[in-house]
mmCIF file of C-alpha atoms in Angstrom:
data_model
loop_
_atom_site.group_PDB
_atom_site.id
_atom_site.type_symbol
_atom_site.label_atom_id
_atom_site.label_comp_id
_atom_site.label_asym_id
_atom_site.label_seq_id
_atom_site.Cartn_x
_atom_site.Cartn_y
_atom_site.Cartn_z
ATOM 1 C CA UNK A 1 20.134 81.345 -75.968
ATOM 2 C CA UNK A 2 16.660 80.842 -78.478
ATOM 3 C CA UNK A 3 17.516 76.988 -79.227
ATOM 4 C CA UNK A 4 18.748 75.948 -75.619
ATOM 5 C CA UNK A 5 15.079 77.033 -74.972
ATOM 6 C CA UNK A 6 13.438 75.301 -77.452
ATOM 7 C CA UNK A 7 15.635 71.982 -76.073
ATOM 8 C CA UNK A 8 14.220 72.394 -72.378
ATOM 9 C CA UNK A 9 10.313 72.771 -74.043
ATOM 10 C CA UNK A 10 10.876 69.902 -75.433
ATOM 11 C CA UNK A 11 12.275 67.892 -72.675
ATOM 12 C CA UNK A 12 8.994 69.183 -71.258
ATOM 13 C CA UNK A 13 6.905 67.944 -73.457
ATOM 14 C CA UNK A 14 8.357 64.768 -74.029
ATOM 15 C CA UNK A 15 8.161 63.987 -70.148
ATOM 16 C CA UNK A 16 4.800 64.711 -69.767
ATOM 17 C CA UNK A 17 3.974 62.577 -72.546
ATOM 18 C CA UNK A 18 5.721 59.687 -70.943
ATOM 19 C CA UNK A 19 3.875 60.234 -67.626
ATOM 20 C CA UNK A 20 0.437 60.223 -69.357
ATOM 21 C CA UNK A 21 0.652 57.412 -70.915
ATOM 22 C CA UNK A 22 2.381 55.236 -67.632
ATOM 23 C CA UNK A 23 -0.764 57.528 -66.469
ATOM 24 C CA UNK A 24 -3.250 55.620 -68.743
ATOM 25 C CA UNK A 25 -1.374 52.312 -68.617
ATOM 26 C CA UNK A 26 -2.409 51.843 -64.766
ATOM 27 C CA UNK A 27 -5.753 53.480 -65.738
ATOM 28 C CA UNK A 28 -6.513 50.460 -68.074
ATOM 29 C CA UNK A 29 -4.988 47.853 -65.672
ATOM 30 C CA UNK A 30 -7.057 48.515 -62.418
ATOM 31 C CA UNK A 31 -9.944 48.507 -64.740
ATOM 32 C CA UNK A 32 -9.412 45.327 -65.844
ATOM 33 C CA UNK A 33 -9.248 44.061 -62.716
ATOM 34 C CA UNK A 34 -11.986 45.762 -61.207
ATOM 35 C CA UNK A 35 -14.050 44.675 -64.033
ATOM 36 C CA UNK A 36 -13.159 40.983 -63.666
ATOM 37 C CA UNK A 37 -13.894 41.346 -60.074
ATOM 38 C CA UNK A 38 -17.506 42.526 -60.437
ATOM 39 C CA UNK A 39 -18.239 39.637 -62.817
ATOM 40 C CA UNK A 40 -17.530 37.173 -60.745
ATOM 41 C CA UNK A 41 -19.727 38.758 -57.743
ATOM 42 C CA UNK A 42 -22.446 39.156 -60.428
ATOM 43 C CA UNK A 43 -22.455 35.459 -62.054
ATOM 44 C CA UNK A 44 -24.606 33.388 -60.460
ATOM 45 C CA UNK A 45 -23.406 30.223 -58.830
ATOM 46 C CA UNK A 46 -22.856 27.235 -60.848
ATOM 47 C CA UNK A 47 -25.492 24.323 -60.379
ATOM 48 C CA UNK A 48 -25.364 20.779 -60.650
ATOM 49 C CA UNK A 49 -28.346 19.137 -61.508
ATOM 50 C CA UNK A 50 -29.451 16.130 -59.888
ATOM 51 C CA UNK A 51 -28.576 14.010 -63.179
ATOM 52 C CA UNK A 52 -25.030 14.573 -62.467
ATOM 53 C CA UNK A 53 -24.690 14.617 -58.712
ATOM 54 C CA UNK A 54 -22.283 12.112 -57.504
ATOM 55 C CA UNK A 55 -24.754 8.310 -55.973
ATOM 56 C CA UNK A 56 -23.672 8.401 -52.648
ATOM 57 C CA UNK A 57 -21.717 5.297 -51.571
ATOM 58 C CA UNK A 58 -24.325 2.133 -50.944
ATOM 59 C CA UNK A 59 -24.370 0.954 -47.349
ATOM 60 C CA UNK A 60 -21.067 -1.754 -46.454
ATOM 61 C CA UNK A 61 -22.622 -4.950 -44.963
ATOM 62 C CA UNK A 62 -21.472 -6.727 -41.603
ATOM 63 C CA UNK A 63 -20.710 -9.569 -43.913
ATOM 64 C CA UNK A 64 -18.440 -7.373 -46.205
ATOM 65 C CA UNK A 65 -17.135 -5.932 -43.782
ATOM 66 C CA UNK A 66 -15.494 -9.489 -42.405
ATOM 67 C CA UNK A 67 -14.331 -10.547 -45.946
ATOM 68 C CA UNK A 68 -12.469 -7.334 -45.929
ATOM 69 C CA UNK A 69 -11.290 -8.483 -41.792
ATOM 70 C CA UNK A 70 -10.439 -11.872 -43.150
ATOM 71 C CA UNK A 71 -8.733 -11.533 -46.109
ATOM 72 C CA UNK A 72 -5.893 -9.953 -42.991
ATOM 73 C CA UNK A 73 -4.798 -7.214 -45.824
ATOM 74 C CA UNK A 74 -1.770 -6.522 -43.061
ATOM 75 C CA UNK A 75 -1.567 -9.391 -41.606
ATOM 76 C CA UNK A 76 -2.817 -8.690 -38.546
ATOM 77 C CA UNK A 77 -1.840 -10.799 -35.261
ATOM 78 C CA UNK A 78 -5.148 -12.870 -34.175
ATOM 79 C CA UNK A 79 -2.965 -15.073 -31.457
ATOM 80 C CA UNK A 80 -4.575 -13.079 -28.626
ATOM 81 C CA UNK A 81 -8.000 -13.684 -29.378
ATOM 82 C CA UNK A 82 -6.672 -17.377 -28.772
ATOM 83 C CA UNK A 83 -7.843 -18.008 -25.203
ATOM 84 C CA UNK A 84 -10.925 -17.215 -26.424
ATOM 85 C CA UNK A 85 -11.323 -19.804 -28.914
ATOM 86 C CA UNK A 86 -14.224 -22.296 -29.712
ATOM 87 C CA UNK A 87 -14.112 -25.779 -28.304
ATOM 88 C CA UNK A 88 -16.105 -28.009 -29.967
ATOM 89 C CA UNK A 89 -19.382 -29.476 -27.720
ATOM 90 C CA UNK A 90 -18.145 -33.333 -29.455
ATOM 91 C CA UNK A 91 -14.566 -33.961 -28.551
ATOM 92 C CA UNK A 92 -13.186 -37.609 -28.098
ATOM 93 C CA UNK A 93 -12.378 -38.925 -24.762
ATOM 94 C CA UNK A 94 -8.629 -38.954 -23.676
ATOM 95 C CA UNK A 95 -7.148 -42.510 -22.937
ATOM 96 C CA UNK A 96 -5.135 -41.238 -20.783
ATOM 97 C CA UNK A 97 -5.902 -43.683 -16.773
ATOM 98 C CA UNK A 98 -7.181 -39.984 -15.321
ATOM 99 C CA UNK A 99 -10.872 -40.001 -14.154
ATOM 100 C CA UNK A 100 -12.988 -36.784 -13.601
ATOM 101 C CA UNK A 101 -14.671 -36.238 -9.942
ATOM 102 C CA UNK A 102 -15.552 -33.659 -9.366
ATOM 103 C CA UNK A 103 -14.922 -29.850 -11.032
ATOM 104 C CA UNK A 104 -15.358 -26.082 -9.208
ATOM 105 C CA UNK A 105 -16.217 -24.021 -12.309
ATOM 106 C CA UNK A 106 -15.780 -20.253 -12.263
ATOM 107 C CA UNK A 107 -16.099 -16.782 -14.346
ATOM 108 C CA UNK A 108 -12.822 -16.195 -13.988
ATOM 109 C CA UNK A 109 -10.877 -19.035 -15.288
ATOM 110 C CA UNK A 110 -7.784 -19.040 -12.893
ATOM 111 C CA UNK A 111 -10.360 -19.090 -9.997
ATOM 112 C CA UNK A 112 -11.688 -23.001 -11.795
ATOM 113 C CA UNK A 113 -10.193 -25.614 -10.615
ATOM 114 C CA UNK A 114 -11.640 -29.602 -10.424
ATOM 115 C CA UNK A 115 -10.268 -33.026 -9.094
ATOM 116 C CA UNK A 116 -8.733 -35.356 -10.771
ATOM 117 C CA UNK A 117 -7.997 -39.364 -9.819
ATOM 118 C CA UNK A 118 -4.995 -40.752 -11.300
ATOM 119 C CA UNK A 119 -5.213 -44.559 -11.769
ATOM 120 C CA UNK A 120 -2.366 -45.121 -12.505
ATOM 121 C CA UNK A 121 -0.525 -43.561 -9.425
ATOM 122 C CA UNK A 122 -3.971 -43.984 -7.495
ATOM 123 C CA UNK A 123 -3.980 -40.567 -6.812
ATOM 124 C CA UNK A 124 -6.302 -37.352 -6.477
ATOM 125 C CA UNK A 125 -5.166 -34.394 -7.582
ATOM 126 C CA UNK A 126 -6.894 -30.799 -8.199
ATOM 127 C CA UNK A 127 -5.378 -29.352 -11.774
ATOM 128 C CA UNK A 128 -6.311 -25.964 -12.278
ATOM 129 C CA UNK A 129 -6.307 -24.342 -16.053
ATOM 130 C CA UNK A 130 -2.282 -25.188 -17.217
ATOM 131 C CA UNK A 131 -2.036 -27.369 -15.072
ATOM 132 C CA UNK A 132 -0.594 -30.841 -16.883
ATOM 133 C CA UNK A 133 -1.697 -33.811 -16.284
ATOM 134 C CA UNK A 134 1.093 -37.101 -16.394
ATOM 135 C CA UNK A 135 3.588 -34.592 -17.878
ATOM 136 C CA UNK A 136 1.813 -35.192 -21.895
ATOM 137 C CA UNK A 137 -1.538 -32.813 -21.009
ATOM 138 C CA UNK A 138 -2.246 -29.817 -19.857
ATOM 139 C CA UNK A 139 -5.458 -28.687 -19.069
ATOM 140 C CA UNK A 140 -6.791 -25.745 -21.178
ATOM 141 C CA UNK A 141 -10.643 -25.460 -20.060
ATOM 142 C CA UNK A 142 -12.458 -26.444 -17.118
ATOM 143 C CA UNK A 143 -16.226 -26.815 -16.992
ATOM 144 C CA UNK A 144 -18.983 -27.581 -15.182
ATOM 145 C CA UNK A 145 -19.099 -31.511 -16.545
ATOM 146 C CA UNK A 146 -16.172 -31.868 -18.259
ATOM 147 C CA UNK A 147 -12.729 -30.765 -18.678
ATOM 148 C CA UNK A 148 -10.885 -30.563 -21.678
ATOM 149 C CA UNK A 149 -6.798 -31.088 -22.118
ATOM 150 C CA UNK A 150 -4.451 -30.362 -25.189
ATOM 151 C CA UNK A 151 -2.894 -34.009 -25.910
ATOM 152 C CA UNK A 152 -0.552 -33.486 -28.300
ATOM 153 C CA UNK A 153 -1.731 -30.896 -30.195
ATOM 154 C CA UNK A 154 -5.286 -32.582 -29.286
ATOM 155 C CA UNK A 155 -8.206 -31.225 -28.151
ATOM 156 C CA UNK A 156 -9.718 -33.886 -25.796
ATOM 157 C CA UNK A 157 -12.148 -34.201 -22.936
ATOM 158 C CA UNK A 158 -12.001 -35.986 -19.579
ATOM 159 C CA UNK A 159 -15.410 -36.483 -18.844
ATOM 160 C CA UNK A 160 -17.398 -36.897 -15.245
ATOM 161 C CA UNK A 161 -19.049 -40.410 -15.686
ATOM 162 C CA UNK A 162 -22.524 -40.504 -16.332
ATOM 163 C CA UNK A 163 -24.075 -42.210 -13.305
ATOM 164 C CA UNK A 164 -28.261 -42.834 -12.539
ATOM 165 C CA UNK A 165 -29.175 -41.065 -8.866
ATOM 166 C CA UNK A 166 -30.659 -44.190 -8.314
ATOM 167 C CA UNK A 167 -28.019 -46.506 -9.145
ATOM 168 C CA UNK A 168 -25.237 -44.085 -7.579
ATOM 169 C CA UNK A 169 -24.713 -46.278 -4.182
ATOM 170 C CA UNK A 170 -24.727 -50.050 -5.932
ATOM 171 C CA UNK A 171 -22.180 -48.288 -8.362
ATOM 172 C CA UNK A 172 -20.349 -47.243 -5.960
ATOM 173 C CA UNK A 173 -19.969 -50.150 -4.070
ATOM 174 C CA UNK A 174 -18.729 -52.693 -6.716
ATOM 175 C CA UNK A 175 -16.093 -49.966 -7.714
ATOM 176 C CA UNK A 176 -14.223 -50.144 -3.965
ATOM 177 C CA UNK A 177 -13.256 -48.056 -2.521
ATOM 178 C CA UNK A 178 -10.212 -46.457 -4.273
ATOM 179 C CA UNK A 179 -8.132 -44.274 -1.850
ATOM 180 C CA UNK A 180 -4.442 -42.485 -3.020
ATOM 181 C CA UNK A 181 -2.237 -42.266 -0.622
ATOM 182 C CA UNK A 182 -2.410 -38.157 -0.450
ATOM 183 C CA UNK A 183 -6.215 -38.676 0.481
ATOM 184 C CA UNK A 184 -6.033 -41.672 3.047
ATOM 185 C CA UNK A 185 -6.788 -39.983 5.841
ATOM 186 C CA UNK A 186 -10.284 -37.275 4.382
ATOM 187 C CA UNK A 187 -11.474 -40.569 3.004
ATOM 188 C CA UNK A 188 -11.837 -42.410 6.011
ATOM 189 C CA UNK A 189 -9.933 -45.673 5.461
ATOM 190 C CA UNK A 190 -12.974 -47.361 6.545
ATOM 191 C CA UNK A 191 -16.257 -47.310 7.942
ATOM 192 C CA UNK A 192 -15.210 -47.913 11.700
ATOM 193 C CA UNK A 193 -12.650 -45.278 11.102
ATOM 194 C CA UNK A 194 -15.224 -43.363 10.403
ATOM 195 C CA UNK A 195 -17.790 -44.114 13.394
ATOM 196 C CA UNK A 196 -15.189 -43.424 15.313
ATOM 197 C CA UNK A 197 -13.795 -40.213 14.134
ATOM 198 C CA UNK A 198 -18.307 -39.293 13.876
ATOM 199 C CA UNK A 199 -20.567 -38.248 16.876
ATOM 200 C CA UNK A 200 -23.637 -38.181 16.298
ATOM 201 C CA UNK A 201 -24.444 -35.736 19.537
ATOM 202 C CA UNK A 202 -28.973 -36.042 18.639
ATOM 203 C CA UNK A 203 -31.587 -36.607 15.112
ATOM 204 C CA UNK A 204 -29.424 -34.013 12.513
ATOM 205 C CA UNK A 205 -26.919 -32.928 15.236
ATOM 206 C CA UNK A 206 -23.895 -34.288 14.835
ATOM 207 C CA UNK A 207 -19.615 -33.632 16.022
ATOM 208 C CA UNK A 208 -16.878 -34.197 13.693
ATOM 209 C CA UNK A 209 -12.968 -33.873 14.385
ATOM 210 C CA UNK A 210 -11.071 -30.861 13.168
ATOM 211 C CA UNK A 211 -9.017 -33.240 11.225
ATOM 212 C CA UNK A 212 -11.276 -33.978 9.110
ATOM 213 C CA UNK A 213 -12.275 -31.256 8.674
ATOM 214 C CA UNK A 214 -9.142 -29.515 8.036
ATOM 215 C CA UNK A 215 -8.451 -32.894 5.652
ATOM 216 C CA UNK A 216 -11.755 -32.009 3.570
ATOM 217 C CA UNK A 217 -10.642 -28.130 3.441
ATOM 218 C CA UNK A 218 -7.291 -28.665 2.150
ATOM 219 C CA UNK A 219 -7.221 -31.670 -0.120
ATOM 220 C CA UNK A 220 -10.900 -31.458 -1.715
ATOM 221 C CA UNK A 221 -9.290 -34.034 -4.289
ATOM 222 C CA UNK A 222 -10.589 -36.220 -1.839
ATOM 223 C CA UNK A 223 -13.828 -34.585 -0.890
ATOM 224 C CA UNK A 224 -15.005 -35.462 -4.384
ATOM 225 C CA UNK A 225 -13.830 -38.975 -3.916
ATOM 226 C CA UNK A 226 -16.403 -39.822 -1.764
ATOM 227 C CA UNK A 227 -19.832 -38.573 -3.980
ATOM 228 C CA UNK A 228 -20.268 -37.336 -7.169
ATOM 229 C CA UNK A 229 -20.495 -33.854 -6.227
ATOM 230 C CA UNK A 230 -22.594 -31.914 -8.958
ATOM 231 C CA UNK A 231 -24.312 -28.042 -9.151
ATOM 232 C CA UNK A 232 -27.925 -28.573 -9.103
ATOM 233 C CA UNK A 233 -30.150 -26.830 -11.624
ATOM 234 C CA UNK A 234 -33.154 -25.468 -11.119
ATOM 235 C CA UNK A 235 -35.458 -22.932 -14.281
ATOM 236 C CA UNK A 236 -31.370 -22.490 -15.483
ATOM 237 C CA UNK A 237 -30.035 -20.945 -12.134
ATOM 238 C CA UNK A 238 -28.192 -22.996 -9.620
ATOM 239 C CA UNK A 239 -29.801 -23.734 -6.282
ATOM 240 C CA UNK A 240 -27.215 -25.746 -4.885
ATOM 241 C CA UNK A 241 -24.758 -28.965 -4.847
ATOM 242 C CA UNK A 242 -26.381 -32.653 -5.105
ATOM 243 C CA UNK A 243 -24.880 -35.278 -4.004
ATOM 244 C CA UNK A 244 -24.789 -39.053 -5.180
ATOM 245 C CA UNK A 245 -23.691 -42.407 -5.792
ATOM 246 C CA UNK A 246 -21.885 -41.629 -1.980
ATOM 247 C CA UNK A 247 -19.561 -44.472 -0.372
ATOM 248 C CA UNK A 248 -20.556 -46.944 2.436
ATOM 249 C CA UNK A 249 -18.881 -45.018 4.773
ATOM 250 C CA UNK A 250 -18.003 -42.793 3.026
ATOM 251 C CA UNK A 251 -17.788 -38.812 5.311
ATOM 252 C CA UNK A 252 -20.433 -37.613 3.455
ATOM 253 C CA UNK A 253 -22.193 -41.025 5.342
ATOM 254 C CA UNK A 254 -21.523 -40.616 8.552
ATOM 255 C CA UNK A 255 -22.838 -37.187 9.222
ATOM 256 C CA UNK A 256 -26.268 -37.841 7.877
ATOM 257 C CA UNK A 257 -26.316 -36.654 4.302
ATOM 258 C CA UNK A 258 -28.373 -39.115 1.696
ATOM 259 C CA UNK A 259 -28.224 -40.212 -2.132
ATOM 260 C CA UNK A 260 -29.729 -37.663 -3.856
ATOM 261 C CA UNK A 261 -29.346 -34.886 -1.247
ATOM 262 C CA UNK A 262 -29.192 -30.872 -2.315
ATOM 263 C CA UNK A 263 -27.271 -28.900 -0.079
ATOM 264 C CA UNK A 264 -28.086 -25.102 -0.390
ATOM 265 C CA UNK A 265 -27.207 -23.341 1.826
ATOM 266 C CA UNK A 266 -23.495 -24.065 4.557
ATOM 267 C CA UNK A 267 -23.835 -20.988 7.586
ATOM 268 C CA UNK A 268 -25.766 -18.432 5.567
ATOM 269 C CA UNK A 269 -24.001 -18.416 2.400
ATOM 270 C CA UNK A 270 -26.519 -19.859 -0.502
ATOM 271 C CA UNK A 271 -24.648 -21.661 -2.641
ATOM 272 C CA UNK A 272 -26.188 -20.386 -6.028
ATOM 273 C CA UNK A 273 -22.799 -20.041 -8.373
ATOM 274 C CA UNK A 274 -19.728 -21.894 -8.520
ATOM 275 C CA UNK A 275 -18.089 -19.186 -6.989
ATOM 276 C CA UNK A 276 -20.309 -20.118 -3.736
ATOM 277 C CA UNK A 277 -19.021 -23.564 -3.760
ATOM 278 C CA UNK A 278 -15.317 -22.249 -3.211
ATOM 279 C CA UNK A 279 -16.193 -19.730 -0.140
ATOM 280 C CA UNK A 280 -17.672 -23.252 1.741
ATOM 281 C CA UNK A 281 -14.228 -24.667 1.233
ATOM 282 C CA UNK A 282 -12.821 -21.351 2.916
ATOM 283 C CA UNK A 283 -15.552 -21.691 5.256
ATOM 284 C CA UNK A 284 -13.860 -24.681 6.668
ATOM 285 C CA UNK A 285 -10.953 -23.997 7.772
ATOM 286 C CA UNK A 286 -11.897 -21.242 10.364
ATOM 287 C CA UNK A 287 -15.924 -22.583 11.686
ATOM 288 C CA UNK A 288 -16.469 -24.076 14.436
ATOM 289 C CA UNK A 289 -20.247 -24.652 13.802
ATOM 290 C CA UNK A 290 -21.304 -25.740 10.819
ATOM 291 C CA UNK A 291 -25.619 -24.817 10.201
ATOM 292 C CA UNK A 292 -26.280 -26.735 6.682
ATOM 293 C CA UNK A 293 -30.082 -26.626 4.709
ATOM 294 C CA UNK A 294 -30.451 -29.992 2.199
ATOM 295 C CA UNK A 295 -32.804 -30.424 0.561
ATOM 296 C CA UNK A 296 -33.594 -34.106 0.148
ATOM 297 C CA UNK A 297 -34.766 -35.983 -3.720
ATOM 298 C CA UNK A 298 -38.305 -36.367 -2.220
ATOM 299 C CA UNK A 299 -38.836 -32.087 -1.920
ATOM 300 C CA UNK A 300 -38.353 -32.050 2.099
ATOM 301 C CA UNK A 301 -36.135 -29.349 4.195
ATOM 302 C CA UNK A 302 -33.211 -30.357 6.582
ATOM 303 C CA UNK A 303 -30.874 -27.937 9.268
ATOM 304 C CA UNK A 304 -28.425 -30.474 9.286
ATOM 305 C CA UNK A 305 -25.822 -29.019 12.286
ATOM 306 C CA UNK A 306 -21.375 -30.046 12.940
ATOM 307 C CA UNK A 307 -20.204 -29.160 15.792
ATOM 308 C CA UNK A 308 -16.322 -29.183 15.152
ATOM 309 C CA UNK A 309 -14.341 -30.722 18.366
#
């Protein structure tokens, strides 16, 4: 019995010793963790001297940015910018047998149009952007005094003839009338025929045939063939359309329009933009009378009235 009691006592001593050792180990580990955490909290935050701080990146100039864009590292397509590509002011004149009669430019390319005479076919045509002339040249742009053509991959221009107002009537008479089949009715084949259709009712008051009005509205190219019609600008602002080189016997001559006159208003529509010119053509198709304000080359203002019969 004494041996058994001795053994059991020894086991208790060993068990207590083991527990005490484990407890001491746990306390030591916990104390180490607590010391590390306390030291980290008590240490001041690291500081970086001005000498060690990295300098800020230099500002990038527009030239450097454009250089990156020009390199086109990702091969981005630039075809979307093609409609707005710059076209040179000086282009070679086209050698196609064409003559520009007039233009109606607009902010939107789809609304612009031009009157062109085909000298081979002796026809007057109304063309817009993307139309083709003589199956060779494509209309690329319509401007105030020219149209730009793409002929065989090359840009060319068809510009208005430069005619001085004082020389307009003489130049028109020297050229003689050039009529195409498409516009003979509106162009009035002879002064006698024009006199029959236009009646002078009173001073600055005329009677015009509905047939002639409809012909002009449906075929504006014929209108441009009877006179040089250009926008009139004063201090950079459009104030109307000026007529020069009026052909003898033309509709303009018969309705009292004189060389150098500027039409500034029709039926209350002030012509201050190319879009207003298009509105005037639409007015021709519906109105039964026209009240036109004209400023002469001498600055005098006249009121002309036309009754559609």
